Short mmCIF file of C-alpha atoms and ligand atoms in Angstrom, two decimals:
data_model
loop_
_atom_site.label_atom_id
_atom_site.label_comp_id
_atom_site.label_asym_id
_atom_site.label_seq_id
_atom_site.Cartn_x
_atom_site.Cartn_y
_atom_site.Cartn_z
CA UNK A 1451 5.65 -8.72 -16.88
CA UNK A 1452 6.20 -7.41 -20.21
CA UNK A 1453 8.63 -10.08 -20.71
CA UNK A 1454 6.25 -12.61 -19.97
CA UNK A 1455 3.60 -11.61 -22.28
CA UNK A 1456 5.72 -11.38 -25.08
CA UNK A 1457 6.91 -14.83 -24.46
CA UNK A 1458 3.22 -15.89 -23.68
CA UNK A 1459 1.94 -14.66 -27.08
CA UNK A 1460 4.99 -16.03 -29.19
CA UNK A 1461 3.98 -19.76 -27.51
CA UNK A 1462 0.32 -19.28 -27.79
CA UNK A 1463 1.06 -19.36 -31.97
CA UNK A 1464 -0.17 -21.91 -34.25
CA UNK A 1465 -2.29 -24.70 -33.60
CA UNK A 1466 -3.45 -27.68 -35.28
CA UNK A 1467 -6.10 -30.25 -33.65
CA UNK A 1468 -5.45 -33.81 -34.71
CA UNK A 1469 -7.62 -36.28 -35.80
CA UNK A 1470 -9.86 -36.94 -32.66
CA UNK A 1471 -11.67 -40.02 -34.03
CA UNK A 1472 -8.58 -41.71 -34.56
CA UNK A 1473 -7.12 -41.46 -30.44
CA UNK A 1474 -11.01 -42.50 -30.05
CA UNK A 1475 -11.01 -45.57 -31.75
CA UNK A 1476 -7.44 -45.96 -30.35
CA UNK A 1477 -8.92 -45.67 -27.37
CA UNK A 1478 -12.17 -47.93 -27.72
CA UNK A 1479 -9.60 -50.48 -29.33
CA UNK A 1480 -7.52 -50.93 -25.93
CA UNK A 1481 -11.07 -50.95 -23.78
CA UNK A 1482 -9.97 -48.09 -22.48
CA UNK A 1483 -12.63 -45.62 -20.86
CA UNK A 1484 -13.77 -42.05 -22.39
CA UNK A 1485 -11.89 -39.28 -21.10
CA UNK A 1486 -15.34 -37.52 -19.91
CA UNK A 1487 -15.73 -40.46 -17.85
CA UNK A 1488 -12.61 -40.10 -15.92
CA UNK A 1489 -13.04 -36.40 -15.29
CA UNK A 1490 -16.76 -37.00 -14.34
CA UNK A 1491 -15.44 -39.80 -11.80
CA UNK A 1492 -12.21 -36.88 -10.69
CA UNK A 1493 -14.95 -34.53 -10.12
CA UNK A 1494 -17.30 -36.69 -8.08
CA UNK A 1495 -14.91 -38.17 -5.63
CA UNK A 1496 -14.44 -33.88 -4.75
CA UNK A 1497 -16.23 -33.52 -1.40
CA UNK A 1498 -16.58 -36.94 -0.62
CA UNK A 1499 -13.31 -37.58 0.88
CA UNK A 1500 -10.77 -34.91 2.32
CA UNK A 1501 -11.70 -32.27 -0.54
CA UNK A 1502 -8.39 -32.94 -2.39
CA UNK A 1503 -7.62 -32.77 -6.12
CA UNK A 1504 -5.46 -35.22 -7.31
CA UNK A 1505 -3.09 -33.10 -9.85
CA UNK A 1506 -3.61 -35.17 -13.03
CA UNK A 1507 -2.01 -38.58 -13.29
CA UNK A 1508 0.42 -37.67 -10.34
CA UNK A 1509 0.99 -39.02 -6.67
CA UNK A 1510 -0.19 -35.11 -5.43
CA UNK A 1511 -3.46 -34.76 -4.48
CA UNK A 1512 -3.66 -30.77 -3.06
CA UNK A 1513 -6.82 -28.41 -1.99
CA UNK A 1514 -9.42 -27.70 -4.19
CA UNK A 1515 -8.14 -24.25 -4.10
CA UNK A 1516 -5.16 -22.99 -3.91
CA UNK A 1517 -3.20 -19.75 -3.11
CA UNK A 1518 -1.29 -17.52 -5.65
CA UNK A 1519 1.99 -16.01 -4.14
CA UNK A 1520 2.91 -13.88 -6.90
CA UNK A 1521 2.30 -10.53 -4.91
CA UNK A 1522 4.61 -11.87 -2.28
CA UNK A 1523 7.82 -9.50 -2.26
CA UNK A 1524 6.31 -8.22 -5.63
CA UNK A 1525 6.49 -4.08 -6.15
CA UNK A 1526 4.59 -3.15 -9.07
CA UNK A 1527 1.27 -3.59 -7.21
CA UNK A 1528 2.50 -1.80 -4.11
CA UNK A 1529 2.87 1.38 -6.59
CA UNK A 1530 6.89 0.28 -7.12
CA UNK A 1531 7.88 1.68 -3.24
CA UNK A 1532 9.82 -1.37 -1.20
CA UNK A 1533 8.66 -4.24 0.07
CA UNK A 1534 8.28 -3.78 3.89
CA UNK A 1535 7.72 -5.41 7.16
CA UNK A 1536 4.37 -4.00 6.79
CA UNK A 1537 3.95 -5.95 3.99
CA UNK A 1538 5.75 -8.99 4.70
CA UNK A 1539 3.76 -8.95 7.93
CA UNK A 1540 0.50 -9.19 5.58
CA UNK A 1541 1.96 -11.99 3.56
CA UNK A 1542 2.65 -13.96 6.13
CA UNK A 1543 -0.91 -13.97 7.70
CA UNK A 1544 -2.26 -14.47 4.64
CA UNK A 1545 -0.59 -17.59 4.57
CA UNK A 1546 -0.82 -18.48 8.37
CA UNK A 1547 -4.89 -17.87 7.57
CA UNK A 1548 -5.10 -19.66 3.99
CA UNK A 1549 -2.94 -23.18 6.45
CA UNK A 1550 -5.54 -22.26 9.14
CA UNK A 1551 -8.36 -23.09 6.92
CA UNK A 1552 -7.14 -25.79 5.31
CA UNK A 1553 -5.70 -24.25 2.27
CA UNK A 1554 -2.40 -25.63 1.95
CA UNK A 1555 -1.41 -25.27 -1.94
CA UNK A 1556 0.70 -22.39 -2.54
CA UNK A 1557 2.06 -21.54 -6.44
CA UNK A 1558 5.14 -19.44 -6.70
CA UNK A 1559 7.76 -19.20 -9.44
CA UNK A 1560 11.10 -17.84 -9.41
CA UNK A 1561 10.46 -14.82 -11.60
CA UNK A 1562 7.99 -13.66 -9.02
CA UNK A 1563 9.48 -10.91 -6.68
CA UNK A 1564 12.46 -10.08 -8.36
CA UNK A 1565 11.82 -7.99 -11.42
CA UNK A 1566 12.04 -5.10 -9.37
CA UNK A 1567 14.41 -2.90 -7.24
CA UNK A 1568 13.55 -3.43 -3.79
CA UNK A 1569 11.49 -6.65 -4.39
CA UNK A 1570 11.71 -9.86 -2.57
CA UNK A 1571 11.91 -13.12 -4.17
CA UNK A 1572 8.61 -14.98 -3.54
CA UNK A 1573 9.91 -18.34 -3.24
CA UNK A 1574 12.82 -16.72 -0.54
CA UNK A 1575 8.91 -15.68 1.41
CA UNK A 1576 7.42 -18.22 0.96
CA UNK A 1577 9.99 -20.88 2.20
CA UNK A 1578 10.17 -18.71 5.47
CA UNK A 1579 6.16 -19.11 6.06
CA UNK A 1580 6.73 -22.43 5.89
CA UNK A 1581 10.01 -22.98 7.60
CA UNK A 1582 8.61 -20.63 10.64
CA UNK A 1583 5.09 -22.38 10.94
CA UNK A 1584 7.01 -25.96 10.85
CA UNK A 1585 8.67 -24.76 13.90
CA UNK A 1586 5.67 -24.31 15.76
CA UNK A 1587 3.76 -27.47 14.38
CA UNK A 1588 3.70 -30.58 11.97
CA UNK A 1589 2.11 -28.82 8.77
CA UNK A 1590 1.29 -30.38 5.47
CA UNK A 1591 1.82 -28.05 2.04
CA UNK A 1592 2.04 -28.46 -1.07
CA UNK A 1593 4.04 -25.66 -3.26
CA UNK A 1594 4.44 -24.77 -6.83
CA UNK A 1595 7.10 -23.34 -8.44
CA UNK A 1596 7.88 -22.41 -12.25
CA UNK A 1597 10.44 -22.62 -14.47
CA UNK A 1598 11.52 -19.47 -16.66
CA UNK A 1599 12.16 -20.23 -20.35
CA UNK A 1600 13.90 -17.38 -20.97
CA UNK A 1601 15.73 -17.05 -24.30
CA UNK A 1602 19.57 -17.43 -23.00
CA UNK A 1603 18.05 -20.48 -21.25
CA UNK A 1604 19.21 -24.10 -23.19
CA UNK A 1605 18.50 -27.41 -22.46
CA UNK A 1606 17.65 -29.80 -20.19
CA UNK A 1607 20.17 -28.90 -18.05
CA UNK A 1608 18.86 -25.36 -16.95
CA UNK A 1609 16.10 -26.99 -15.51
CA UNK A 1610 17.78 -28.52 -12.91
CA UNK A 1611 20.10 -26.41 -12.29
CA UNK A 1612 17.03 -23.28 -12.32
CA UNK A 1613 14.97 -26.04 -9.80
CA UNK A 1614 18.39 -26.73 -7.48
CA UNK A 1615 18.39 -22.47 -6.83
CA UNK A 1616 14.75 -22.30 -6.15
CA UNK A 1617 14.61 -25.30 -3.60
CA UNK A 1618 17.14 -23.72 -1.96
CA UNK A 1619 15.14 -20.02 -1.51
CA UNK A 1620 12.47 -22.25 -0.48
CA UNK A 1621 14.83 -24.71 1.66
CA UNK A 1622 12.96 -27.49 1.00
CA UNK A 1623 14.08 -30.51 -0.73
CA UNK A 1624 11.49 -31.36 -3.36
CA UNK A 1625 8.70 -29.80 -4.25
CA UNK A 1626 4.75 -31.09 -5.10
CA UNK A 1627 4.90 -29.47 -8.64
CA UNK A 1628 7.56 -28.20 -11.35
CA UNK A 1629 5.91 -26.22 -13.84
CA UNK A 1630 7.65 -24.08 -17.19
CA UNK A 1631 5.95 -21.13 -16.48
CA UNK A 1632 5.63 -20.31 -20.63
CA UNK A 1633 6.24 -21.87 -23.65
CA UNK A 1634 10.44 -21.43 -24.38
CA UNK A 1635 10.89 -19.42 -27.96
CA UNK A 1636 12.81 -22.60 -28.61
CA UNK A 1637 14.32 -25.53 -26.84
CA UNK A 1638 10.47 -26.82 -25.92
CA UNK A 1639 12.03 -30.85 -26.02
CA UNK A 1640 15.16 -30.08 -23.95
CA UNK A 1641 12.90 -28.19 -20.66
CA UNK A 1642 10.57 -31.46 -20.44
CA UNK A 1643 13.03 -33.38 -20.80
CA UNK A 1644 14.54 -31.26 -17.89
CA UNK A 1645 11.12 -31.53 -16.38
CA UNK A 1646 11.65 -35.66 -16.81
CA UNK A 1647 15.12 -35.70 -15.10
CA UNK A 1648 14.06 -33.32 -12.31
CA UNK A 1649 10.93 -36.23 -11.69
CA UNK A 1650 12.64 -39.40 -11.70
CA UNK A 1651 15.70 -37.56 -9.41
CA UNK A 1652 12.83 -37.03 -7.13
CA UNK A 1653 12.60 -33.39 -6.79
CA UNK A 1654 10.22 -32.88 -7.73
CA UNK A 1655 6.29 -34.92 -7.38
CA UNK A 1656 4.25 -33.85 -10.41
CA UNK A 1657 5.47 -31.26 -13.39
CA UNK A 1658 2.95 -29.21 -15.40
CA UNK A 1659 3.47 -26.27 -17.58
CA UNK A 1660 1.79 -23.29 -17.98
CA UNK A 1661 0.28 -20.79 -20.77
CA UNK A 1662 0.55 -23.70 -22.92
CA UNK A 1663 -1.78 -23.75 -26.10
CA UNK A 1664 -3.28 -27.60 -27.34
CA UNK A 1665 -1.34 -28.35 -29.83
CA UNK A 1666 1.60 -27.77 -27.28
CA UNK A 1667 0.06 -29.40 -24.73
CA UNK A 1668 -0.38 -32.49 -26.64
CA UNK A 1669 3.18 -32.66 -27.89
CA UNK A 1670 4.63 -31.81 -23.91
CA UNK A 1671 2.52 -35.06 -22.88
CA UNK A 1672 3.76 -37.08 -25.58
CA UNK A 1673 6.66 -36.65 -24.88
CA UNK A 1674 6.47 -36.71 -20.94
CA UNK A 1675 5.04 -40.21 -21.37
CA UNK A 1676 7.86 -41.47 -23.18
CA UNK A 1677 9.52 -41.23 -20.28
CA UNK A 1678 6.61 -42.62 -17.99
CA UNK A 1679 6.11 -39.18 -16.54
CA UNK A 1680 2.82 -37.76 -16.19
CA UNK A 1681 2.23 -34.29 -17.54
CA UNK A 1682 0.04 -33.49 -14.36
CA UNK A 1683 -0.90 -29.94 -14.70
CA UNK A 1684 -1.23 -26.75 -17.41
CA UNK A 1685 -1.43 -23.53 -15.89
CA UNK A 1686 -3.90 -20.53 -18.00
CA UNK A 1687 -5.37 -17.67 -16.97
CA UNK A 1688 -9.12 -18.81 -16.56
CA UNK A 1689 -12.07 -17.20 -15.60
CA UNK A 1690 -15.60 -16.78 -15.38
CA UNK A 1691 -15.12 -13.69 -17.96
CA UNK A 1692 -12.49 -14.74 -19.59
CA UNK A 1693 -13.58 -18.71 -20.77
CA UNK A 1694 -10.26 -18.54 -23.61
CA UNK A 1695 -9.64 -22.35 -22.50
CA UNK A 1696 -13.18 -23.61 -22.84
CA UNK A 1697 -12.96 -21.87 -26.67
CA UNK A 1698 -9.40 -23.19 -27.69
CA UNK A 1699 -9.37 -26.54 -26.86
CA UNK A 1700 -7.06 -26.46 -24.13
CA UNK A 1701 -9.76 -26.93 -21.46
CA UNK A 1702 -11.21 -29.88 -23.79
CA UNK A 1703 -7.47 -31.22 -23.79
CA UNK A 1704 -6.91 -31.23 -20.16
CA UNK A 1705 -10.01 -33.06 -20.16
CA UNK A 1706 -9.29 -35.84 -21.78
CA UNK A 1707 -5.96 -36.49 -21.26
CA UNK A 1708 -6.17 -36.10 -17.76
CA UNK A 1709 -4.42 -33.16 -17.01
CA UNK A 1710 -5.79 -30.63 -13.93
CA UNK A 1711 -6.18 -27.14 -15.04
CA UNK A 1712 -4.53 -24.59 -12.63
CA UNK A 1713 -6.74 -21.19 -12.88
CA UNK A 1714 -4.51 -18.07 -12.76
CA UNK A 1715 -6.92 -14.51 -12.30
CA UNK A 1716 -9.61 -16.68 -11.52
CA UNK A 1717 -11.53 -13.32 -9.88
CA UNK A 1718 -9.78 -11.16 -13.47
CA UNK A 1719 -8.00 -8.88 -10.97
CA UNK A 1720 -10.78 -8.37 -9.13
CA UNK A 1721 -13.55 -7.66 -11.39
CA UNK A 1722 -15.51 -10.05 -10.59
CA UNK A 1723 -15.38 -9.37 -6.55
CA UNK A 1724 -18.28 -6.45 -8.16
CA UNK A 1725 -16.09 -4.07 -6.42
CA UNK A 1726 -15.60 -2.18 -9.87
CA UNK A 1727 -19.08 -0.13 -11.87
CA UNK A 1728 -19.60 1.87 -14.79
CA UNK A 1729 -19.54 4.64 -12.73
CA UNK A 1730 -16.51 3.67 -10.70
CA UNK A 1731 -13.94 1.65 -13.17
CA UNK A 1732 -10.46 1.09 -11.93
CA UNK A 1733 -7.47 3.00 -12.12
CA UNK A 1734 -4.70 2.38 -13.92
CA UNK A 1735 -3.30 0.02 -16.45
CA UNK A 1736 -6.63 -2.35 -15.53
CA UNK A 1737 -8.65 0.85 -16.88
CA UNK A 1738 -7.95 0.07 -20.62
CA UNK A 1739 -9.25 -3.29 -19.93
CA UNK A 1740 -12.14 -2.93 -17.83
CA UNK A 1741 -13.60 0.40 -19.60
CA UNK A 1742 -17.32 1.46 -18.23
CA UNK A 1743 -18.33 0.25 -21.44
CA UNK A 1744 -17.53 -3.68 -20.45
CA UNK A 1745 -18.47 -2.99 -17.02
CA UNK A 1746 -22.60 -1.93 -18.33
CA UNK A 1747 -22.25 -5.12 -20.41
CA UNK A 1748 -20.74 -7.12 -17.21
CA UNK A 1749 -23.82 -5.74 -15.21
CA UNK A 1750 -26.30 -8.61 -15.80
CA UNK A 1751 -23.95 -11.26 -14.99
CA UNK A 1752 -22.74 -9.31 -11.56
CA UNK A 1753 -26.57 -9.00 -10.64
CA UNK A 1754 -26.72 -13.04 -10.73
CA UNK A 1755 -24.06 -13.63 -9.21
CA UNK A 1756 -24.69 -11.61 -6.49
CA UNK A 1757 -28.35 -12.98 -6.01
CA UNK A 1758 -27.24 -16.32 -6.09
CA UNK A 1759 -24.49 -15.62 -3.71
CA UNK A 1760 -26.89 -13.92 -1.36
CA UNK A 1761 -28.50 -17.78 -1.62
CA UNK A 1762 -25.80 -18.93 0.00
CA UNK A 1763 -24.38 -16.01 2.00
CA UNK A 1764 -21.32 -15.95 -0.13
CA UNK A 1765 -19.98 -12.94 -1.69
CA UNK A 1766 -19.03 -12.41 -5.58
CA UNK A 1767 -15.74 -13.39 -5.55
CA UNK A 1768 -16.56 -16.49 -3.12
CA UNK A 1769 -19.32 -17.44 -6.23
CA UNK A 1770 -16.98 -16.80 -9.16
CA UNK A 1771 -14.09 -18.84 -7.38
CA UNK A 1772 -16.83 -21.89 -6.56
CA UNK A 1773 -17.76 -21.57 -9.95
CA UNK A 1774 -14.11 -22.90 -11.20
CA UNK A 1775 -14.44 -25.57 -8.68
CA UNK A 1776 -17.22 -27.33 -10.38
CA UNK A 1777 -15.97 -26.98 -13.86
CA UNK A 1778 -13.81 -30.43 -12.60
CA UNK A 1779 -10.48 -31.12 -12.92
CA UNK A 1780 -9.71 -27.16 -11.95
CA UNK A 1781 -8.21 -25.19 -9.37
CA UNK A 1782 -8.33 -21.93 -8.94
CA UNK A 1783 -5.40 -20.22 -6.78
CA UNK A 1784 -6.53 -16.31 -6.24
CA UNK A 1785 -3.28 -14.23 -5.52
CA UNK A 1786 -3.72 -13.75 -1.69
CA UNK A 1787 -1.92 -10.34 -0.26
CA UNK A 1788 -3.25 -10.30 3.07
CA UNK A 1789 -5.25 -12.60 5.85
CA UNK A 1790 -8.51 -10.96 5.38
CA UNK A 1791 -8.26 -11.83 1.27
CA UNK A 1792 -7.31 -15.92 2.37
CA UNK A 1793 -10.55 -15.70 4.70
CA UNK A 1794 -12.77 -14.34 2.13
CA UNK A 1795 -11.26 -17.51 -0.45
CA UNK A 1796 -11.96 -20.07 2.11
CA UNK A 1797 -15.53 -18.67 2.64
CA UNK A 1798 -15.17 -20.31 -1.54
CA UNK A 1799 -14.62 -23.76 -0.31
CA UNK A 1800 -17.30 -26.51 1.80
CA UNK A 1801 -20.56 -25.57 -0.77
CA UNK A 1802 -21.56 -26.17 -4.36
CA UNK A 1803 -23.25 -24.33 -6.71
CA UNK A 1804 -25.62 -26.30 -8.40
CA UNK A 1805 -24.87 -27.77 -12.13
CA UNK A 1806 -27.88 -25.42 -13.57
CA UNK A 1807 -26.40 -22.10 -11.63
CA UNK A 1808 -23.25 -22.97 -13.63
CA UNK A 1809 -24.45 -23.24 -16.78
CA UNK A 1810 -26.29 -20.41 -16.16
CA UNK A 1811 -23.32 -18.06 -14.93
CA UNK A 1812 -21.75 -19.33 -18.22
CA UNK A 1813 -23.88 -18.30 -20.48
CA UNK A 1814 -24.47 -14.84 -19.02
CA UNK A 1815 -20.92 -14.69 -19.52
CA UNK A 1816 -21.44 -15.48 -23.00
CA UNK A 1817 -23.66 -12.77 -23.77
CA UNK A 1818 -20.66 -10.58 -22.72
CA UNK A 1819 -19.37 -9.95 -26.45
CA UNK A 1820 -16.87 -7.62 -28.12
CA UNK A 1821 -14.80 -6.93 -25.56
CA UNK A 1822 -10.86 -6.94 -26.19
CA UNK A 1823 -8.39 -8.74 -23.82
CA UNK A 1824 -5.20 -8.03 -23.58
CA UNK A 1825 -4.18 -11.45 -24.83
CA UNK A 1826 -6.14 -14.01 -27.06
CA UNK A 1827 -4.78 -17.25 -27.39
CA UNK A 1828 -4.98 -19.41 -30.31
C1 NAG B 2283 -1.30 3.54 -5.95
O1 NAG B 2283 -1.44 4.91 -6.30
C2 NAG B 2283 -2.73 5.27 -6.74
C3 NAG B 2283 -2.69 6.71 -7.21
O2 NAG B 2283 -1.83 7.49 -6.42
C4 NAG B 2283 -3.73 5.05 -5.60
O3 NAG B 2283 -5.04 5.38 -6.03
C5 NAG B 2283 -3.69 3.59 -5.20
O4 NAG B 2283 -4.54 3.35 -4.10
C6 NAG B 2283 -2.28 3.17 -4.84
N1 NAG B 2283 -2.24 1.72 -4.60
C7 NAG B 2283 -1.72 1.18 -3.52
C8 NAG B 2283 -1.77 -0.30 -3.42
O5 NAG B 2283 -1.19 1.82 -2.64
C1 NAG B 2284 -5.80 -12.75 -17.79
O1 NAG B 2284 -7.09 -12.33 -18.16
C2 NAG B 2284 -7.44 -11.03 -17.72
C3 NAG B 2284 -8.88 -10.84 -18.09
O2 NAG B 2284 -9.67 -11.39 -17.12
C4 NAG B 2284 -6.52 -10.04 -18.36
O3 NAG B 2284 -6.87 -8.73 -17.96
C5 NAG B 2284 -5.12 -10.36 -17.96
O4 NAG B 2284 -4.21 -9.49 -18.58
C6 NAG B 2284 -4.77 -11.78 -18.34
N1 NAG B 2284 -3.45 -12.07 -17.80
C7 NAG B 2284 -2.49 -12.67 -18.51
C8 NAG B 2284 -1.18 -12.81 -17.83
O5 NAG B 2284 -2.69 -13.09 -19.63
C1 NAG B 2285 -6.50 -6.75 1.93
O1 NAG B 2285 -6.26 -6.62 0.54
C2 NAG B 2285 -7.39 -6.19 -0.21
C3 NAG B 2285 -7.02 -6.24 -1.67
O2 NAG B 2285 -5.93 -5.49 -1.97
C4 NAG B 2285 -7.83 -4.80 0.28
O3 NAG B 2285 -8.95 -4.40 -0.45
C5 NAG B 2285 -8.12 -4.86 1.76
O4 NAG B 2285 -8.42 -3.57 2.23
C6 NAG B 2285 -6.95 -5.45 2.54
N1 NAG B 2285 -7.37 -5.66 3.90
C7 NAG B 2285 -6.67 -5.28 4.94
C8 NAG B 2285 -7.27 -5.57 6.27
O5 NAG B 2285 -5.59 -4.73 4.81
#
């Protein structure tokens, strides 16, 4: 993890917007419609048909929510003792319950599982889900996995070969979506164009990225399109507390160039289930973050949540998870670690807040000021 961060914050550096009126006039010039108008259009068709997302410009269209398997075969949460049958037991109905109710988009990545002694690989778990409930019937998924920039990693080359090892933990022969799981310290051109091969090779149907700022999201889908490749998806940690892409741009980007926005913590680690208070704040590394004094100032924003949950018989986490759904163009994928957690997500799925509860939610949110996250993106 600490690997990741540092990575993370090195690629969330620098950023410089440019000139909007110019790609609108661009824009007008080839009768071309407004962004806002395609994700309005993206958003509406949401409910009407099967409840899929289509993942940016690509062929994959998955569930409006999807599941997070980074916990699968992972330690560090379990307290650093081994990953066990009791636990692999739990990961597997999690995902036998998420397929049961329709959720059938599962993200992975290579690095997830193995930091560890006595971790599993998540993609090695999650490949045997799969390959175990095929056996029993014809099942339709849709996985993501992620590429690790890390430093010793050149070229366009590592991608493939990196992509070849995790198909084969997963023992499937393509997968829906390819993402780099953080911006590379260098070698940016050489991964998408890795991203590019691994496409038109058909290995992969969409490729996204992930913790990418604007500026390098723009440049990524420049120079995916040169290629005729959609850049289909950017992956950020978004929430209803922690609204970073709505203030950078990157949410604004996605936006308009068509890209779906994949929401990691989308519940912040549970803070938003309301199962943390002033008077009982968690444990832990999560304690510097989530100090009694943000959890008074989070107070107002639970309480509304939980009324207008009680509206609808959902719980908090069921609300804040909704909530991403209607921003459009999003999916949120809540790290699942047992069946009863997957049930309690699809309960998040088949209603709709309405547009004013959002708006409202968001700017209780708002009001939630001077509180320091661990990392701030540009
Ligand atoms: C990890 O250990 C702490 C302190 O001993 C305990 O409160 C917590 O419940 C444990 N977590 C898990 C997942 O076992
Ligand atoms: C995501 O945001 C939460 C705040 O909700 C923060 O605690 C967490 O560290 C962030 N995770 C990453 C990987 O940036
Ligand atoms: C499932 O996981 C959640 C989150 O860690 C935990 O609170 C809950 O007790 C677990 N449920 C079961 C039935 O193990």
């Amino acid at each position: 993890m600490a690997l990741l961060q540092v990575v993370a914050v090195a690629g969330a550096a620098g950023c410089c917007v440019p000139a909007l009126d110019e790609r609108q006039r661009g824009r007008r010039r080839r009768g071309l419609r407004s962004p806002r108008a395609v994700a309005s259009d993206a958003a509406a068709k949401v409910g009407e048909d099967d409840g899929k997302v289509r993942l940016g410009g690509s062929s994959v269209a998955v569930t409006k929510l999807g599941i997070g398997a980074w916990s699968w075969g992972d330690t560090t949460y379990w307290n650093d003792s081994e990953w066990d049958d009791r636990r692999l037991n739990e990961a597997k109905a999690a995902f036998d319950v998420s397929i049961d109710n329709g959720m059938t988009f599962f993200d992975t990545a290579e690095v997830y599982g193995t930091a560890l002694m006595g971790a599993v690989n998540s993609e090695s778990l999650l490949g045997g889900f799969i390959k175990e409930r095929q056996q029993k019937e014809q099942i339709d998924v849709a996985v993501a996995t992620k590429f690790a920039a890390l430093p010793w990693r050149f070229g366009r080359g590592s991608v493939l070969s990196a992509l070849k090892k995790s198909l084969d933990r997963l023992g499937l022969s393509s997968v829906e979506l390819y993402q780099l799981h953080w911006p590379g310290l260098w070698g940016n051109e050489g991964y998408l164009d890795g991203l590019a091969d691994a496409y038109e090779q058909g290995l992969v149907k969409a490729v996204g990225v992930s913790n990418y700022n604007e500026k390098r999201l723009r440049d990524a889908n420049a120079r995916l399109k040169k290629r005729g490749v959609p850049l289909a998806a950017n992956q950020v940690n978004y929430s209803l507390i922690y609204r970073t892409p709505e203030e950078n741009g990157v949410k604004a980007a996605c936006d308009e160039l068509g890209i779906t926005l994949i929401a990691y913590s989308p519940i912040a680690q549970g803070v938003l289930s309301g199962k943390y208070t002033p008077e009982n704040p968690p444990t832990g590394p999560r304690a510097n973050t989530y100090t009694p004094e943000f959890l008074t100032k989070l107070q107002p924003l639970m309480n509304r949540i939980k009324e207008i949950g009680g509206s609808y018989g959902k719980n908090p986490t069921q609300v804040a998870l909704n909530w991403l759904t209607c921003q459009g163009n999003v999916v949120p994928i809540p790290g699942a670690k047992n069946a009863s957690q997957a049930q309690e997500f699809a309960g998040a799925l088949g209603w709709r807040l309405t547009g004013d509860e959002v708006e409202e939610l968001r700017s209780l949110a708002r009001e939630i000021k001077g509180i320091k996250m661990p990392i701030e993106e540009s």
